[in-house]
Coordinates of C-alpha atoms and ligand atoms in Angstrom, one line a residue:
M127 CA 75.2 17.5 3.3
T128 CA 73.6 14.0 2.0
Q129 CA 73.3 13.5 -1.5
S130 CA 69.7 14.0 -1.2
Q131 CA 69.9 17.6 1.0
K132 CA 72.0 18.6 -2.2
N133 CA 69.3 17.8 -4.3
L134 CA 66.5 19.2 -3.0
V135 CA 68.3 23.0 -3.0
F136 CA 67.6 22.9 -6.2
V137 CA 63.8 21.9 -6.4
P138 CA 61.7 25.0 -7.2
P139 CA 59.6 26.1 -4.1
N140 CA 56.2 24.8 -5.2
V141 CA 57.5 21.2 -6.3
A142 CA 57.5 20.0 -2.8
T143 CA 53.8 21.4 -2.0
M144 CA 51.9 20.0 -5.6
G145 CA 50.4 17.5 -4.3
G146 CA 48.9 19.7 -1.7
I147 CA 49.3 19.4 2.3
P148 CA 49.5 16.1 3.6
M149 CA 45.6 15.6 4.6
S150 CA 44.7 13.1 8.0
T151 CA 41.8 10.6 7.4
K152 CA 39.6 12.7 9.6
E153 CA 40.6 15.8 7.6
F154 CA 39.1 13.9 4.5
M155 CA 36.3 13.1 6.4
F156 CA 34.6 16.5 7.1
F157 CA 35.5 17.2 3.7
K158 CA 33.6 14.1 2.2
E159 CA 30.8 14.9 4.4
L160 CA 30.1 18.5 3.9
I161 CA 30.5 18.3 -0.3
E162 CA 28.2 15.1 0.2
N163 CA 25.8 17.0 2.0
L164 CA 26.2 20.4 -0.2
I165 CA 26.0 18.9 -3.5
G166 CA 25.8 15.5 -3.3
I167 CA 29.6 14.1 -4.7
N168 CA 30.2 11.3 -3.5
L169 CA 34.2 11.1 -2.9
T170 CA 35.9 7.8 -2.1
E171 CA 38.6 7.2 -0.4
Q172 CA 40.7 6.9 -3.5
K173 CA 40.0 10.7 -4.0
L174 CA 42.3 11.8 -1.1
T175 CA 45.3 13.2 -3.4
L176 CA 43.0 14.6 -5.7
V177 CA 41.3 16.8 -2.8
Q178 CA 44.4 17.5 -1.1
S179 CA 45.5 19.2 -4.7
R180 CA 42.6 21.0 -5.1
L181 CA 42.0 22.8 -1.9
G182 CA 45.6 23.1 -1.7
R183 CA 45.6 25.3 -4.4
R184 CA 42.8 27.4 -2.9
M185 CA 44.5 27.2 0.5
R186 CA 47.2 28.6 -1.1
E187 CA 45.6 31.7 -2.5
L188 CA 44.3 32.1 0.5
G189 CA 47.7 32.0 2.8
F190 CA 46.8 29.2 4.9
D191 CA 49.3 26.4 5.9
S192 CA 46.8 24.1 8.2
Y193 CA 43.7 22.2 7.4
K194 CA 42.2 23.2 10.3
Q195 CA 42.4 27.0 9.2
Y196 CA 40.3 26.0 6.2
I197 CA 37.9 24.1 8.0
D198 CA 37.3 27.1 10.4
L199 CA 36.9 28.9 7.8
L200 CA 34.5 26.9 6.2
Q201 CA 32.7 26.3 10.1
N202 CA 32.3 30.0 10.3
D203 CA 31.2 31.0 6.6
P204 CA 27.6 32.6 7.4
M205 CA 27.2 34.2 3.9
G206 CA 28.4 31.3 2.3
R207 CA 31.6 32.8 0.1
E208 CA 33.9 30.2 0.8
V209 CA 31.5 27.2 0.5
T210 CA 30.8 28.5 -3.0
H211 CA 34.8 28.2 -3.2
F212 CA 34.6 25.1 -2.3
I213 CA 32.0 23.5 -4.0
N214 CA 34.1 25.1 -7.3
A215 CA 36.9 23.7 -6.3
L216 CA 35.8 19.9 -5.7
T217 CA 33.4 20.1 -8.9
T218 CA 34.8 18.1 -12.2
N219 CA 34.2 19.8 -15.2
K220 CA 35.7 18.4 -18.1
T221 CA 33.2 18.6 -21.3
E222 CA 33.4 19.4 -25.0
F223 CA 31.4 20.4 -27.7
F224 CA 29.4 17.9 -29.4
R225 CA 30.2 15.1 -26.9
E226 CA 28.7 11.8 -27.5
N227 CA 27.7 13.1 -30.7
A228 CA 25.2 10.4 -31.0
H229 CA 22.9 12.1 -28.6
F230 CA 22.7 14.8 -31.0
D231 CA 21.9 12.7 -34.1
Y232 CA 18.9 11.8 -31.9
L233 CA 17.9 14.9 -31.0
K234 CA 17.9 15.9 -34.2
N235 CA 15.5 13.7 -35.6
Y236 CA 13.1 14.0 -32.5
L237 CA 12.6 17.5 -32.7
T238 CA 12.3 17.4 -36.6
D239 CA 9.3 14.6 -36.2
M240 CA 7.9 16.4 -33.1
F241 CA 8.3 20.3 -33.0
H242 CA 8.5 22.0 -36.1
H243 CA 5.3 24.4 -34.9
Q244 CA 6.0 24.4 -31.4
T245 CA 8.6 25.9 -28.8
C246 CA 10.8 23.3 -27.5
Y247 CA 12.1 23.8 -24.2
L248 CA 15.9 22.1 -23.3
W249 CA 17.5 22.1 -20.3
S250 CA 21.0 21.1 -20.2
A251 CA 21.2 20.6 -16.2
A252 CA 25.0 20.1 -15.5
C253 CA 26.1 22.3 -18.3
S254 CA 29.7 22.9 -16.8
N255 CA 31.4 25.8 -19.0
G256 CA 28.3 25.8 -21.9
S257 CA 29.6 23.6 -24.6
E258 CA 26.7 20.9 -24.1
V259 CA 24.5 24.9 -24.2
Y260 CA 25.9 25.9 -27.2
T261 CA 25.6 22.6 -29.1
L262 CA 22.0 22.5 -28.3
N263 CA 21.6 26.0 -29.4
I264 CA 23.7 25.2 -33.2
I265 CA 21.5 22.2 -33.1
C266 CA 18.3 23.9 -33.0
E267 CA 19.4 27.0 -34.9
E268 CA 20.1 24.8 -37.9
L269 CA 16.6 23.5 -37.8
K270 CA 15.1 26.7 -37.8
R271 CA 17.0 27.1 -41.3
D272 CA 14.7 24.0 -42.3
Y273 CA 11.7 24.9 -40.5
P274 CA 11.3 28.5 -40.0
H275 CA 8.2 28.4 -37.3
F276 CA 10.5 26.0 -35.1
D277 CA 10.9 27.9 -31.5
Y278 CA 13.0 27.0 -29.1
R279 CA 14.5 28.1 -25.2
I280 CA 17.5 26.4 -23.6
L281 CA 18.2 26.8 -19.6
G282 CA 21.7 26.0 -18.7
S283 CA 22.4 25.4 -15.1
D284 CA 25.6 24.2 -13.0
I285 CA 26.7 24.1 -9.5
D286 CA 29.8 26.1 -10.1
T287 CA 29.5 29.3 -10.5
Q288 CA 33.4 29.9 -12.4
M289 CA 31.9 27.3 -14.6
L290 CA 28.5 29.4 -15.4
Q291 CA 30.8 33.0 -15.7
K292 CA 32.6 31.4 -18.5
A293 CA 29.7 29.6 -19.9
S294 CA 27.7 33.3 -20.0
S295 CA 30.7 34.5 -21.9
G296 CA 30.6 32.2 -24.4
I297 CA 34.6 32.5 -24.7
Y298 CA 36.5 29.9 -25.4
H299 CA 40.2 29.1 -26.1
K300 CA 40.4 27.0 -29.4
T301 CA 41.9 24.3 -27.7
E302 CA 38.5 23.9 -26.0
L303 CA 36.8 23.6 -29.3
V304 CA 37.9 20.2 -30.5
G305 CA 34.5 18.7 -31.3
L306 CA 33.7 20.9 -33.2
P307 CA 33.2 21.0 -37.0
P308 CA 34.8 23.8 -38.8
L309 CA 31.4 24.9 -40.5
Y310 CA 29.8 25.7 -37.4
L311 CA 32.9 27.6 -36.0
S312 CA 33.0 29.9 -38.8
H313 CA 29.5 30.4 -38.8
Y314 CA 28.3 30.6 -35.2
F315 CA 31.6 32.2 -33.5
E316 CA 33.6 35.5 -33.5
R317 CA 37.5 35.2 -33.7
G318 CA 39.1 37.1 -31.0
L319 CA 41.8 39.9 -32.0
K320 CA 44.8 41.6 -30.7
Q321 CA 44.9 40.3 -27.3
H322 CA 42.0 38.1 -27.4
S323 CA 43.6 36.1 -30.6
G324 CA 43.2 32.2 -30.3
T325 CA 39.7 32.5 -28.5
Y326 CA 36.3 32.6 -30.2
R327 CA 33.0 34.0 -29.2
F328 CA 29.8 32.6 -29.4
R329 CA 28.0 34.9 -31.8
T330 CA 25.9 36.9 -29.0
D331 CA 22.8 37.7 -32.0
M332 CA 22.2 33.6 -32.0
R333 CA 22.0 33.3 -28.1
H334 CA 19.2 35.5 -27.3
K335 CA 17.6 32.0 -26.5
L336 CA 19.4 31.2 -23.7
K337 CA 19.6 31.5 -20.3
F338 CA 22.1 30.3 -17.4
K339 CA 21.3 29.9 -13.8
N340 CA 22.8 28.7 -10.6
C341 CA 20.9 25.2 -9.8
N342 CA 21.8 22.6 -7.3
L343 CA 20.7 19.1 -8.5
V344 CA 20.4 17.8 -5.4
D345 CA 17.7 20.7 -4.0
D346 CA 14.5 20.1 -4.4
N347 CA 13.8 24.0 -4.6
D348 CA 13.8 24.6 -8.2
N349 CA 10.4 26.6 -9.1
F350 CA 10.7 26.5 -12.8
S351 CA 7.2 27.7 -13.9
F352 CA 7.4 25.0 -16.2
Q353 CA 8.2 21.6 -17.8
F354 CA 11.1 21.0 -19.8
D355 CA 10.4 18.9 -23.3
V356 CA 14.1 17.6 -23.1
I357 CA 16.7 17.6 -20.5
F358 CA 20.7 17.1 -21.0
L359 CA 21.9 15.0 -17.7
R360 CA 25.3 13.8 -18.6
N361 CA 28.3 12.8 -17.1
V362 CA 27.2 14.2 -13.6
L363 CA 25.7 11.1 -12.1
I364 CA 28.7 9.6 -11.8
Y365 CA 29.6 11.5 -8.9
F366 CA 26.7 10.5 -6.7
S367 CA 25.9 7.7 -4.5
K368 CA 22.8 4.9 -5.5
D369 CA 20.7 7.3 -3.3
T370 CA 21.1 10.0 -4.6
I371 CA 20.9 9.2 -8.2
T372 CA 17.5 8.0 -7.6
K373 CA 16.8 11.4 -6.1
V374 CA 18.2 13.5 -9.0
I375 CA 16.5 11.3 -11.7
E376 CA 12.7 11.4 -9.5
K377 CA 13.4 15.1 -10.0
M378 CA 14.3 15.0 -13.4
W379 CA 11.0 13.1 -14.0
R380 CA 9.0 15.9 -12.2
H381 CA 10.4 18.4 -14.7
L382 CA 10.0 16.7 -17.6
K383 CA 6.5 16.9 -19.5
P384 CA 4.5 13.8 -20.4
N385 CA 6.9 11.9 -23.3
G386 CA 9.5 14.5 -22.6
I387 CA 13.0 13.2 -22.9
L388 CA 16.1 12.6 -20.8
F389 CA 19.8 11.8 -22.1
I390 CA 22.2 10.7 -19.1
G391 CA 26.2 9.7 -20.1
H392 CA 26.9 6.8 -21.4
S393 CA 28.5 5.1 -18.6
E394 CA 25.4 6.1 -16.0
N395 CA 22.4 4.3 -15.7
L396 CA 18.7 4.7 -14.2
H397 CA 19.3 2.7 -11.3
G398 CA 16.3 1.2 -11.2
L399 CA 13.6 4.0 -12.1
S400 CA 12.4 1.7 -15.2
H401 CA 8.6 2.3 -13.8
R402 CA 9.2 6.1 -14.6
F403 CA 11.3 5.9 -18.1
E404 CA 11.4 3.9 -21.1
A405 CA 14.5 3.4 -22.8
V406 CA 14.0 4.8 -26.7
G407 CA 17.8 4.8 -27.5
S408 CA 21.5 4.5 -26.0
S409 CA 21.3 6.6 -23.0
V410 CA 18.0 8.4 -23.9
Y411 CA 15.1 7.5 -22.0
R412 CA 11.2 8.8 -22.4
A413 CA 9.5 10.3 -19.3
K414 CA 6.2 7.7 -18.6
K415 CA 3.3 9.3 -17.1
Ligands
SAM1294 C1 31.7 16.6 -15.8 S1 30.8 17.5 -15.8 C2 29.8 17.3 -17.2 C3 29.4 18.2 -18.1 C4 28.4 18.1 -19.6 N1 26.8 18.0 -18.9 C5 29.1 17.0 -20.2 O1 28.3 16.0 -20.4 O2 29.9 17.5 -20.8 C6 29.7 17.4 -14.6 C7 29.1 18.8 -14.0 O3 28.2 18.7 -12.8 C8 28.3 19.7 -11.9 N2 27.9 19.4 -10.8 C9 28.2 18.3 -9.8 N3 27.3 18.2 -9.0 C10 26.3 19.1 -8.8 C11 25.1 19.3 -8.7 N4 24.5 19.1 -7.0 N5 24.1 20.4 -9.1 C12 24.7 21.0 -10.4 N6 25.6 20.9 -10.9 C13 26.5 20.0 -10.4 C14 30.0 19.9 -12.1 O4 29.7 21.5 -11.5 C15 30.4 19.9 -13.5 O5 30.1 21.3 -13.9

């Protein structure tokens, strides 16, 4: 036995497959095209290892040892059950409470100026695990204390069904609450006890103005019966091609009221849709209608 073979004896069985089963370019191209057609995510070839590891995890759950088996399953999936798992596996869900905090300062001023006596409709259009939605909920509740006639409704949507489930539960581990001011933690969250110790749940009596919905940003069939005053569309455009960004931004414009406000991530841009929007702050745009 060579030295390297001896060393291998002590490697735990899962370590050898940690990066996933090696994926051919043809297999990668199949997954790349499928995810782009389904939800607009544009995977560059640098993402091959990431795709390998994320799909590898799903294939282990299914007991598969080749991408051919997985591709066959996706191609013969009339109910779309595996497609849902496939999408959930390939989305990136990084988020946090009060992320890019300057946007919430801007929102507070905007709401104070515009909405003391009206209902404001807000949409977090790629809400991941709900941190952004509950941040908006806190901002609106705080405003309501000062302006009791102010009212609001918040829609949180995402394509990832697992994230939406978590968002609807409103339950977070303390490590997911970094960024949340302690005062808000004690006012808006209940601490989990016994087996739930270490987790916090957003107070149920504080979330009756929230709704969550499974929505695909690249799908044109959303049938909202109203338009929004405020849309948060942050840190999702980075995953799309230029053409998809244009299409999604057009759609946001259609869903905004005249002078409605769109927030995008600080590293994102509107790709030439300046005839639709006017910049009014850092990564904040007003719909021209
Ligand atoms: C990085 S997270 C951003 C979360 C939050 N907006 C923020 O800034 O913290 C991106 C989210 O976009 C969602 N997403 C990606 N493509 C989508 C699509 N076509 N339709 C709806 N949501 C999508 C992902 O599932 C993911 O949860």
